[in-house]
PDB file of C-alpha atoms and ligand atoms in Angstrom:
ATOM      1  CA  MET Q   1      21.920 -23.594   2.277  1.00  0.00           C
ATOM      2  CA  MET Q   2      20.128 -21.583   4.986  1.00  0.00           C
ATOM      3  CA  SER Q   3      16.397 -22.083   4.844  1.00  0.00           C
ATOM      4  CA  LYS Q   4      14.249 -19.036   4.191  1.00  0.00           C
ATOM      5  CA  PRO Q   5      11.800 -17.703   6.819  1.00  0.00           C
ATOM      6  CA  PHE Q   6       8.683 -18.491   4.769  1.00  0.00           C
ATOM      7  CA  LYS Q   7       7.834 -21.425   2.572  1.00  0.00           C
ATOM      8  CA  ARG Q   8       5.431 -19.604   0.264  1.00  0.00           C
ATOM      9  CA  LEU Q   9       4.240 -15.987   0.011  1.00  0.00           C
ATOM     10  CA  LEU Q  10       1.413 -14.781  -2.198  1.00  0.00           C
ATOM     11  CA  ILE Q  11       1.894 -11.369  -3.825  1.00  0.00           C
ATOM     12  CA  THR Q  12      -1.072  -9.789  -5.625  1.00  0.00           C
ATOM     13  CA  GLY Q  13      -0.537  -7.018  -8.160  1.00  0.00           C
ATOM     14  CA  ALA Q  14       2.853  -8.464  -9.052  1.00  0.00           C
ATOM     15  CA  ALA Q  15       3.012  -6.698 -12.424  1.00  0.00           C
ATOM     16  CA  GLY Q  16       2.430  -3.264 -10.881  1.00  0.00           C
ATOM     17  CA  ARG Q  17       5.041  -0.643  -9.961  1.00  0.00           C
ATOM     18  CA  LEU Q  18       5.336  -1.825  -6.368  1.00  0.00           C
ATOM     19  CA  GLY Q  19       4.531  -5.437  -7.205  1.00  0.00           C
ATOM     20  CA  ARG Q  20       7.691  -5.557  -9.309  1.00  0.00           C
ATOM     21  CA  VAL Q  21       9.708  -4.282  -6.341  1.00  0.00           C
ATOM     22  CA  LEU Q  22       8.163  -6.990  -4.165  1.00  0.00           C
ATOM     23  CA  ARG Q  23       8.840  -9.662  -6.767  1.00  0.00           C
ATOM     24  CA  ALA Q  24      12.535  -8.806  -6.723  1.00  0.00           C
ATOM     25  CA  GLU Q  25      12.986  -8.099  -3.012  1.00  0.00           C
ATOM     26  CA  MET Q  26      10.815 -10.713  -1.310  1.00  0.00           C
ATOM     27  CA  GLN Q  27      12.578 -13.691  -2.835  1.00  0.00           C
ATOM     28  CA  ALA Q  28      15.024 -13.449   0.074  1.00  0.00           C
ATOM     29  CA  CYS Q  29      12.123 -14.131   2.482  1.00  0.00           C
ATOM     30  CA  ALA Q  30      10.464 -17.170   0.915  1.00  0.00           C
ATOM     31  CA  GLU Q  31      11.308 -20.377  -0.896  1.00  0.00           C
ATOM     32  CA  VAL Q  32       8.433 -19.816  -3.302  1.00  0.00           C
ATOM     33  CA  LEU Q  33       6.726 -16.606  -4.413  1.00  0.00           C
ATOM     34  CA  ARG Q  34       3.255 -17.112  -5.827  1.00  0.00           C
ATOM     35  CA  LEU Q  35       2.616 -14.054  -7.979  1.00  0.00           C
ATOM     36  CA  THR Q  36      -0.670 -12.925  -9.400  1.00  0.00           C
ATOM     37  CA  ASP Q  37      -1.880 -10.062 -11.571  1.00  0.00           C
ATOM     38  CA  ILE Q  38      -4.522  -9.353 -14.186  1.00  0.00           C
ATOM     39  CA  ALA Q  39      -1.678  -8.213 -16.488  1.00  0.00           C
ATOM     40  CA  ASP Q  40       1.120 -10.261 -17.998  1.00  0.00           C
ATOM     41  CA  MET Q  41       3.964 -11.001 -15.552  1.00  0.00           C
ATOM     42  CA  GLY Q  42       6.486 -12.381 -18.037  1.00  0.00           C
ATOM     43  CA  ASN Q  43       8.239 -15.703 -17.399  1.00  0.00           C
ATOM     44  CA  ALA Q  44       8.453 -17.520 -14.076  1.00  0.00           C
ATOM     45  CA  ALA Q  45      11.839 -17.902 -12.386  1.00  0.00           C
ATOM     46  CA  PRO Q  46      12.454 -21.307 -10.702  1.00  0.00           C
ATOM     47  CA  HIS Q  47      11.270 -19.973  -7.301  1.00  0.00           C
ATOM     48  CA  GLU Q  48       8.092 -18.416  -8.759  1.00  0.00           C
ATOM     49  CA  GLU Q  49       4.530 -19.567  -9.450  1.00  0.00           C
ATOM     50  CA  LEU Q  50       2.640 -17.206 -11.758  1.00  0.00           C
ATOM     51  CA  VAL Q  51      -1.156 -17.177 -11.787  1.00  0.00           C
ATOM     52  CA  ARG Q  52      -2.818 -14.612 -14.005  1.00  0.00           C
ATOM     53  CA  CYS Q  53      -6.270 -13.711 -12.688  1.00  0.00           C
ATOM     54  CA  ASP Q  54      -8.805 -10.993 -11.992  1.00  0.00           C
ATOM     55  CA  LEU Q  55      -9.081 -10.338  -8.243  1.00  0.00           C
ATOM     56  CA  ALA Q  56     -12.789  -9.625  -8.704  1.00  0.00           C
ATOM     57  CA  ASN Q  57     -13.375 -13.269  -9.593  1.00  0.00           C
ATOM     58  CA  ILE Q  58     -13.644 -15.120  -6.281  1.00  0.00           C
ATOM     59  CA  ALA Q  59     -13.460 -18.578  -7.840  1.00  0.00           C
ATOM     60  CA  ASP Q  60     -10.004 -17.711  -9.175  1.00  0.00           C
ATOM     61  CA  VAL Q  61      -8.821 -15.942  -6.030  1.00  0.00           C
ATOM     62  CA  LEU Q  62      -9.684 -18.537  -3.373  1.00  0.00           C
ATOM     63  CA  PRO Q  63      -7.181 -21.189  -4.516  1.00  0.00           C
ATOM     64  CA  LEU Q  64      -4.366 -18.613  -4.593  1.00  0.00           C
ATOM     65  CA  ALA Q  65      -4.055 -18.766  -0.799  1.00  0.00           C
ATOM     66  CA  GLU Q  66      -3.639 -22.541  -0.567  1.00  0.00           C
ATOM     67  CA  GLY Q  67      -0.345 -23.462   1.076  1.00  0.00           C
ATOM     68  CA  VAL Q  68       0.574 -19.811   1.648  1.00  0.00           C
ATOM     69  CA  ASP Q  69       2.185 -18.468   4.873  1.00  0.00           C
ATOM     70  CA  ALA Q  70       1.313 -14.789   4.342  1.00  0.00           C
ATOM     71  CA  ILE Q  71      -0.190 -12.534   1.682  1.00  0.00           C
ATOM     72  CA  ILE Q  72       1.128  -9.233   0.417  1.00  0.00           C
ATOM     73  CA  HIS Q  73      -1.904  -7.657  -1.208  1.00  0.00           C
ATOM     74  CA  ALA Q  74      -0.750  -4.968  -3.628  1.00  0.00           C
ATOM     75  CA  GLY Q  75      -3.268  -5.648  -6.402  1.00  0.00           C
ATOM     76  CA  GLY Q  76      -6.155  -3.483  -7.541  1.00  0.00           C
ATOM     77  CA  VAL Q  77      -6.705  -0.107  -9.162  1.00  0.00           C
ATOM     78  CA  PRO Q  78      -3.828   2.209  -8.127  1.00  0.00           C
ATOM     79  CA  LEU Q  79      -5.413   5.608  -8.848  1.00  0.00           C
ATOM     80  CA  GLU Q  80      -8.795   7.332  -8.959  1.00  0.00           C
ATOM     81  CA  ASN Q  81     -11.046   5.719 -11.553  1.00  0.00           C
ATOM     82  CA  THR Q  82     -14.688   4.929 -12.306  1.00  0.00           C
ATOM     83  CA  PHE Q  83     -16.714   3.592  -9.395  1.00  0.00           C
ATOM     84  CA  ASP Q  84     -17.261   0.369 -11.303  1.00  0.00           C
ATOM     85  CA  LEU Q  85     -13.538  -0.347 -11.615  1.00  0.00           C
ATOM     86  CA  ILE Q  86     -12.768   0.729  -8.035  1.00  0.00           C
ATOM     87  CA  LEU Q  87     -15.606  -1.481  -6.812  1.00  0.00           C
ATOM     88  CA  LYS Q  88     -14.397  -4.561  -8.689  1.00  0.00           C
ATOM     89  CA  GLY Q  89     -10.651  -4.121  -8.321  1.00  0.00           C
ATOM     90  CA  ASN Q  90     -10.366  -2.740  -4.801  1.00  0.00           C
ATOM     91  CA  ILE Q  91     -13.508  -3.521  -2.845  1.00  0.00           C
ATOM     92  CA  VAL Q  92     -14.602  -6.891  -4.244  1.00  0.00           C
ATOM     93  CA  GLY Q  93     -10.961  -7.825  -4.931  1.00  0.00           C
ATOM     94  CA  THR Q  94      -9.838  -7.154  -1.367  1.00  0.00           C
ATOM     95  CA  TYR Q  95     -12.793  -9.030   0.079  1.00  0.00           C
ATOM     96  CA  ASN Q  96     -11.865 -12.000  -2.099  1.00  0.00           C
ATOM     97  CA  VAL Q  97      -8.264 -11.888  -0.880  1.00  0.00           C
ATOM     98  CA  TYR Q  98      -9.323 -11.854   2.799  1.00  0.00           C
ATOM     99  CA  GLU Q  99     -11.783 -14.661   2.168  1.00  0.00           C
ATOM    100  CA  ALA Q 100      -9.017 -16.659   0.529  1.00  0.00           C
ATOM    101  CA  ALA Q 101      -6.858 -16.028   3.609  1.00  0.00           C
ATOM    102  CA  ARG Q 102      -9.633 -17.132   5.965  1.00  0.00           C
ATOM    103  CA  GLN Q 103     -10.596 -20.240   4.023  1.00  0.00           C
ATOM    104  CA  HIS Q 104      -6.987 -21.405   3.769  1.00  0.00           C
ATOM    105  CA  GLY Q 105      -5.881 -20.470   7.302  1.00  0.00           C
ATOM    106  CA  VAL Q 106      -3.421 -17.719   6.276  1.00  0.00           C
ATOM    107  CA  LYS Q 107      -2.649 -15.751   9.426  1.00  0.00           C
ATOM    108  CA  ARG Q 108      -1.272 -12.451   8.104  1.00  0.00           C
ATOM    109  CA  VAL Q 109      -2.052 -10.013   5.284  1.00  0.00           C
ATOM    110  CA  ILE Q 110       0.166  -7.058   4.416  1.00  0.00           C
ATOM    111  CA  TYR Q 111      -1.919  -4.502   2.538  1.00  0.00           C
ATOM    112  CA  THR Q 112      -0.666  -1.621   0.437  1.00  0.00           C
ATOM    113  CA  SER Q 113      -3.086   1.022   1.658  1.00  0.00           C
ATOM    114  CA  SER Q 114      -2.596   4.645   0.689  1.00  0.00           C
ATOM    115  CA  ASN Q 115      -2.359   8.162   2.055  1.00  0.00           C
ATOM    116  CA  HIS Q 116      -5.545   8.828   0.090  1.00  0.00           C
ATOM    117  CA  ALA Q 117      -7.476   7.157   2.942  1.00  0.00           C
ATOM    118  CA  ILE Q 118      -6.643  10.318   4.920  1.00  0.00           C
ATOM    119  CA  GLY Q 119      -6.037  12.687   1.997  1.00  0.00           C
ATOM    120  CA  PHE Q 120      -8.423  15.427   3.121  1.00  0.00           C
ATOM    121  CA  TYR Q 121      -6.440  16.342   6.243  1.00  0.00           C
ATOM    122  CA  ASP Q 122      -4.917  19.782   5.940  1.00  0.00           C
ATOM    123  CA  ARG Q 123      -1.148  19.935   5.522  1.00  0.00           C
ATOM    124  CA  THR Q 124      -0.897  22.013   8.703  1.00  0.00           C
ATOM    125  CA  GLU Q 125      -1.965  18.885  10.622  1.00  0.00           C
ATOM    126  CA  THR Q 126       0.505  16.106  11.382  1.00  0.00           C
ATOM    127  CA  ILE Q 127      -1.560  12.995  11.971  1.00  0.00           C
ATOM    128  CA  ASP Q 128      -0.906   9.575  13.425  1.00  0.00           C
ATOM    129  CA  ALA Q 129      -2.620   6.346  12.419  1.00  0.00           C
ATOM    130  CA  SER Q 130      -5.457   6.684  14.946  1.00  0.00           C
ATOM    131  CA  VAL Q 131      -7.244   9.587  13.216  1.00  0.00           C
ATOM    132  CA  PRO Q 132     -10.615   8.984  11.539  1.00  0.00           C
ATOM    133  CA  HIS Q 133     -10.510   8.247   7.843  1.00  0.00           C
ATOM    134  CA  ARG Q 134     -10.828  11.258   5.568  1.00  0.00           C
ATOM    135  CA  PRO Q 135     -10.655   9.927   2.009  1.00  0.00           C
ATOM    136  CA  ASP Q 136     -10.036  12.309  -0.862  1.00  0.00           C
ATOM    137  CA  SER Q 137     -11.376  10.147  -3.738  1.00  0.00           C
ATOM    138  CA  LEU Q 138     -13.346   6.967  -4.396  1.00  0.00           C
ATOM    139  CA  TYR Q 139      -9.947   5.315  -4.592  1.00  0.00           C
ATOM    140  CA  GLY Q 140      -9.299   6.613  -1.057  1.00  0.00           C
ATOM    141  CA  VAL Q 141     -12.705   5.318   0.068  1.00  0.00           C
ATOM    142  CA  SER Q 142     -11.739   1.861  -1.232  1.00  0.00           C
ATOM    143  CA  LYS Q 143      -8.522   1.998   0.829  1.00  0.00           C
ATOM    144  CA  CYS Q 144     -10.606   2.868   3.928  1.00  0.00           C
ATOM    145  CA  PHE Q 145     -12.853  -0.099   3.169  1.00  0.00           C
ATOM    146  CA  ALA Q 146      -9.865  -2.409   2.931  1.00  0.00           C
ATOM    147  CA  GLU Q 147      -8.384  -1.154   6.209  1.00  0.00           C
ATOM    148  CA  ASP Q 148     -11.722  -1.707   7.954  1.00  0.00           C
ATOM    149  CA  LEU Q 149     -12.182  -5.083   6.321  1.00  0.00           C
ATOM    150  CA  GLY Q 150      -8.809  -6.073   7.757  1.00  0.00           C
ATOM    151  CA  ARG Q 151      -9.945  -4.914  11.190  1.00  0.00           C
ATOM    152  CA  TYR Q 152     -13.054  -7.063  10.891  1.00  0.00           C
ATOM    153  CA  TYR Q 153     -11.038 -10.129   9.882  1.00  0.00           C
ATOM    154  CA  TRP Q 154      -8.743  -9.494  12.870  1.00  0.00           C
ATOM    155  CA  ASP Q 155     -11.515  -9.008  15.433  1.00  0.00           C
ATOM    156  CA  LYS Q 156     -13.624 -11.893  14.208  1.00  0.00           C
ATOM    157  CA  PHE Q 157     -11.146 -14.410  12.804  1.00  0.00           C
ATOM    158  CA  GLY Q 158      -7.753 -13.458  14.291  1.00  0.00           C
ATOM    159  CA  ILE Q 159      -6.174 -12.786  10.890  1.00  0.00           C
ATOM    160  CA  GLU Q 160      -3.494 -10.137  11.395  1.00  0.00           C
ATOM    161  CA  SER Q 161      -3.012  -7.208   9.026  1.00  0.00           C
ATOM    162  CA  VAL Q 162      -0.434  -4.521   8.504  1.00  0.00           C
ATOM    163  CA  ASN Q 163      -1.945  -1.717   6.442  1.00  0.00           C
ATOM    164  CA  ILE Q 164       0.835   0.354   4.962  1.00  0.00           C
ATOM    165  CA  ARG Q 165      -0.529   3.782   4.061  1.00  0.00           C
ATOM    166  CA  ILE Q 166       1.945   4.472   1.309  1.00  0.00           C
ATOM    167  CA  GLY Q 167       2.823   8.079   0.550  1.00  0.00           C
ATOM    168  CA  SER Q 168       4.429   8.329  -2.906  1.00  0.00           C
ATOM    169  CA  SER Q 169       6.586   5.364  -3.853  1.00  0.00           C
ATOM    170  CA  PHE Q 170       8.533   6.175  -6.999  1.00  0.00           C
ATOM    171  CA  GLU Q 171      12.137   5.904  -8.131  1.00  0.00           C
ATOM    172  CA  GLU Q 172      12.611   9.468  -6.851  1.00  0.00           C
ATOM    173  CA  PRO Q 173      10.362  12.324  -5.643  1.00  0.00           C
ATOM    174  CA  LEU Q 174       8.669  13.892  -8.667  1.00  0.00           C
ATOM    175  CA  ASP Q 175       7.153  17.091  -7.234  1.00  0.00           C
ATOM    176  CA  ARG Q 176       7.305  19.305  -4.139  1.00  0.00           C
ATOM    177  CA  ARG Q 177       4.596  17.379  -2.284  1.00  0.00           C
ATOM    178  CA  MET Q 178       6.690  14.240  -2.579  1.00  0.00           C
ATOM    179  CA  LEU Q 179       9.462  15.896  -0.555  1.00  0.00           C
ATOM    180  CA  ALA Q 180       7.151  15.034   2.358  1.00  0.00           C
ATOM    181  CA  THR Q 181       5.378  11.912   1.068  1.00  0.00           C
ATOM    182  CA  TRP Q 182       8.168  10.002  -0.712  1.00  0.00           C
ATOM    183  CA  LEU Q 183       8.866   6.342   0.078  1.00  0.00           C
ATOM    184  CA  SER Q 184      11.898   4.942  -1.734  1.00  0.00           C
ATOM    185  CA  PHE Q 185      11.573   1.475  -3.245  1.00  0.00           C
ATOM    186  CA  ALA Q 186      14.246   0.218  -0.837  1.00  0.00           C
ATOM    187  CA  ASP Q 187      12.348   1.609   2.172  1.00  0.00           C
ATOM    188  CA  PHE Q 188       9.158   0.100   0.795  1.00  0.00           C
ATOM    189  CA  ALA Q 189      10.863  -3.308   0.757  1.00  0.00           C
ATOM    190  CA  ARG Q 190      12.160  -2.656   4.303  1.00  0.00           C
ATOM    191  CA  ILE Q 191       8.746  -1.848   5.715  1.00  0.00           C
ATOM    192  CA  VAL Q 192       7.139  -4.881   4.061  1.00  0.00           C
ATOM    193  CA  GLU Q 193       9.913  -7.071   5.391  1.00  0.00           C
ATOM    194  CA  ARG Q 194       9.299  -5.764   8.949  1.00  0.00           C
ATOM    195  CA  ALA Q 195       5.545  -6.223   8.510  1.00  0.00           C
ATOM    196  CA  LEU Q 196       6.125  -9.867   7.588  1.00  0.00           C
ATOM    197  CA  HIS Q 197       8.581 -10.625  10.378  1.00  0.00           C
ATOM    198  CA  ALA Q 198       7.312  -8.663  13.408  1.00  0.00           C
ATOM    199  CA  PRO Q 199       6.117 -11.310  15.878  1.00  0.00           C
ATOM    200  CA  ARG Q 200       2.718  -9.762  16.658  1.00  0.00           C
ATOM    201  CA  VAL Q 201       0.983  -7.039  14.709  1.00  0.00           C
ATOM    202  CA  GLY Q 202      -2.753  -7.489  15.356  1.00  0.00           C
ATOM    203  CA  HIS Q 203      -4.432  -4.942  13.108  1.00  0.00           C
ATOM    204  CA  MET Q 204      -1.880  -2.237  12.478  1.00  0.00           C
ATOM    205  CA  ILE Q 205      -1.739   0.885  10.332  1.00  0.00           C
ATOM    206  CA  VAL Q 206       1.622   2.357   9.469  1.00  0.00           C
ATOM    207  CA  TYR Q 207       2.606   5.209   7.171  1.00  0.00           C
ATOM    208  CA  GLY Q 208       4.894   4.218   4.337  1.00  0.00           C
ATOM    209  CA  MET Q 209       7.355   7.085   4.106  1.00  0.00           C
ATOM    210  CA  SER Q 210      11.098   7.520   3.951  1.00  0.00           C
ATOM    211  CA  ASP Q 211      13.145   9.587   6.412  1.00  0.00           C
ATOM    212  CA  ASN Q 212      12.025  12.921   4.934  1.00  0.00           C
ATOM    213  CA  ARG Q 213      12.671  16.141   6.856  1.00  0.00           C
ATOM    214  CA  GLU Q 214       9.255  17.524   5.976  1.00  0.00           C
ATOM    215  CA  THR Q 215       6.550  15.112   7.040  1.00  0.00           C
ATOM    216  CA  LEU Q 216       2.784  14.878   7.301  1.00  0.00           C
ATOM    217  CA  TRP Q 217       2.570  11.683   9.331  1.00  0.00           C
ATOM    218  CA  ASP Q 218       3.686  10.352  12.670  1.00  0.00           C
ATOM    219  CA  ASN Q 219       4.452   6.633  12.854  1.00  0.00           C
ATOM    220  CA  HIS Q 220       4.776   6.222  16.630  1.00  0.00           C
ATOM    221  CA  LEU Q 221       1.763   3.894  16.868  1.00  0.00           C
ATOM    222  CA  ALA Q 222       3.578   1.347  14.721  1.00  0.00           C
ATOM    223  CA  SER Q 223       6.975   1.622  16.391  1.00  0.00           C
ATOM    224  CA  SER Q 224       6.776  -2.042  17.472  1.00  0.00           C
ATOM    225  CA  LEU Q 225       7.317  -2.947  13.811  1.00  0.00           C
ATOM    226  CA  GLY Q 226      10.877  -1.691  14.082  1.00  0.00           C
ATOM    227  CA  TYR Q 227      10.730  -0.004  10.677  1.00  0.00           C
ATOM    228  CA  VAL Q 228      13.662   2.360  10.260  1.00  0.00           C
ATOM    229  CA  PRO Q 229      13.752   4.163   6.894  1.00  0.00           C
ATOM    230  CA  LYS Q 230      17.186   4.654   5.389  1.00  0.00           C
ATOM    231  CA  ASP Q 231      16.476   6.956   2.447  1.00  0.00           C
ATOM    232  CA  SER Q 232      15.350  10.574   2.335  1.00  0.00           C
ATOM    233  CA  ALA Q 233      13.633  12.825  -0.190  1.00  0.00           C
ATOM    234  CA  ASP Q 234      15.962  15.594   0.966  1.00  0.00           C
ATOM    235  CA  GLU Q 235      18.705  14.242  -1.263  1.00  0.00           C
ATOM    236  CA  TYR Q 236      16.529  15.309  -4.192  1.00  0.00           C
ATOM    237  CA  ARG Q 237      15.324  18.607  -2.719  1.00  0.00           C
ATOM    238  CA  GLU Q 238      17.394  20.941  -4.879  1.00  0.00           C
ATOM    239  CA  LYS Q 239      16.534  19.093  -8.065  1.00  0.00           C
ATOM    240  CA  VAL Q 240      12.806  19.036  -7.242  1.00  0.00           C
ATOM    241  CA  MET Q 241      12.753  22.729  -6.297  1.00  0.00           C
ATOM    242  CA  ALA Q 242      14.536  23.654  -9.510  1.00  0.00           C
ATOM    243  CA  ASN Q 243      12.390  21.547 -11.819  1.00  0.00           C
ATOM    244  CA  THR Q 244       8.870  21.741 -10.421  1.00  0.00           C
ATOM    245  CA  PRO Q 245       6.470  24.664  -9.956  1.00  0.00           C
ATOM    246  CA  ARG Q 246       5.470  26.190  -6.648  1.00  0.00           C
ATOM    247  CA  LEU Q 247       1.717  25.862  -6.132  1.00  0.00           C
ATOM    248  CA  ASP Q 248      -0.470  28.415  -4.404  1.00  0.00           C
ATOM    249  CA  PRO Q 249      -0.520  26.960  -0.847  1.00  0.00           C
ATOM    250  CA  ASN Q 250      -4.262  27.575  -0.560  1.00  0.00           C
ATOM    251  CA  GLU Q 251      -5.086  25.608  -3.671  1.00  0.00           C
ATOM    252  CA  PRO Q 252      -6.617  22.210  -2.691  1.00  0.00           C
ATOM    253  CA  ALA Q 253      -3.848  20.272  -4.465  1.00  0.00           C
ATOM    254  CA  ALA Q 254      -1.283  21.995  -2.235  1.00  0.00           C
ATOM    255  CA  ARG Q 255      -3.380  22.324   0.871  1.00  0.00           C
ATOM    256  CA  TYR Q 256      -4.361  18.739   1.594  1.00  0.00           C
ATOM    257  CA  HIS Q 257      -2.313  15.622   2.299  1.00  0.00           C
ATOM    258  CA  GLY Q 258      -3.697  13.909  -0.789  1.00  0.00           C
ATOM    259  CA  GLY Q 259      -2.490  16.592  -3.228  1.00  0.00           C
ATOM    260  CA  ASN Q 260      -4.081  16.314  -6.678  1.00  0.00           C
ATOM    261  CA  PHE Q 261      -6.476  13.608  -5.532  1.00  0.00           C
ATOM    262  CA  ALA Q 262      -8.035  16.105  -3.120  1.00  0.00           C
ATOM    263  CA  GLY Q 263      -7.946  18.865  -5.724  1.00  0.00           C
ATOM    264  CA  ALA Q 264      -9.598  16.894  -8.535  1.00  0.00           C
ATOM    265  CA  GLY Q 265     -13.309  16.853  -9.311  1.00  0.00           C
ATOM    266  CA  HIS Q 266     -15.471  13.735  -9.457  1.00  0.00           C
ATOM    267  CA  PHE Q 267     -13.677  11.352 -11.847  1.00  0.00           C
ATOM    268  CA  GLU Q 268     -16.702  10.335 -13.889  1.00  0.00           C
ATOM    269  CA  ASP Q 269     -17.772  13.938 -14.525  1.00  0.00           C
ATOM    270  CA  ALA Q 270     -14.560  14.473 -16.456  1.00  0.00           C
ATOM    271  CA  GLN Q 271     -15.132  11.480 -18.800  1.00  0.00           C
TER     272      GLN Q 271
HETATM  273  C1  LIG P   1      -1.236   6.559  -4.564  1.00  0.00           C
HETATM  274  O1  LIG P   1      -2.001   5.920  -3.833  1.00  0.00           O
HETATM  275  C2  LIG P   1      -0.975   6.154  -5.972  1.00  0.00           C
HETATM  276  O2  LIG P   1      -1.066   4.755  -6.165  1.00  0.00           O
HETATM  277  C3  LIG P   1       0.348   6.678  -6.485  1.00  0.00           C
HETATM  278  O3  LIG P   1       0.403   6.533  -7.889  1.00  0.00           O
HETATM  279  C4  LIG P   1       0.575   8.146  -6.092  1.00  0.00           C
HETATM  280  O4  LIG P   1      -0.364   8.957  -6.711  1.00  0.00           O
HETATM  281  C5  LIG P   1       0.484   8.269  -4.596  1.00  0.00           C
HETATM  282  O5  LIG P   1      -0.730   7.742  -4.116  1.00  0.00           O
HETATM  283  C6  LIG P   1       0.652   9.702  -4.082  1.00  0.00           C
HETATM  284  O6  LIG P   1      -0.173  10.158  -3.286  1.00  0.00           O
HETATM  285  O7  LIG P   1       1.633  10.341  -4.467  1.00  0.00           O
END
């Protein structure tokens, strides 16, 4: 049997929407997948190690990185929420993951960042990965923190990171904005696979999007990854146009890259 490129990969957030994609697709890359989540992950397959834990608890997170070749960090709060939950899940949690990497000599972290780190750019602007952060929510602020934390761990400790600013990764595009922001699950797996295998990445930011005709982002700064998307939201264009409403283009939810996240008020005011 051909040996796999990695001995052991750690995947955080393994019970989440994208974590489940990673659980299925990354088994081709590693002999063992160590999977973690705060939620139930079901039963372990023979190539899996399941560790249920809260990423905010450093004592539980540190040992997760022992004997691991690389980390795919997809855990945390996936949407806008209270500051307390964002703080614990995304800010403290991501610090704990990087500390685990540093203390156990893991040399690369792949992070599922988000377009909400730059969600307040206007849709008339096509941006690359060098633009200043412009978060559209506390969730977006936490993604900016994680990207900068990765830069710090690269500059100071030589731990590489690929920050994938994911657009909208769903089974299919669900609204008109997603005709530009959609990332198919298969393309998500492709970009993670490239992020794991590219020989040198340093600290890199790449947009996670499929080959959509309409686009908000320019990936040229990450072309050394060799990520080539194979799917396109355009296959769903007619269906999306028929089934979803046209928004007033000047409304914040239509005007900014981050869509509803940019249009929404402060989360805790609504509670
Ligand atoms: C995200 O970061 C969310 O995790 C996801 O649920 C979508 O809302 C996505 O952004 C998006 O912008 O469509």
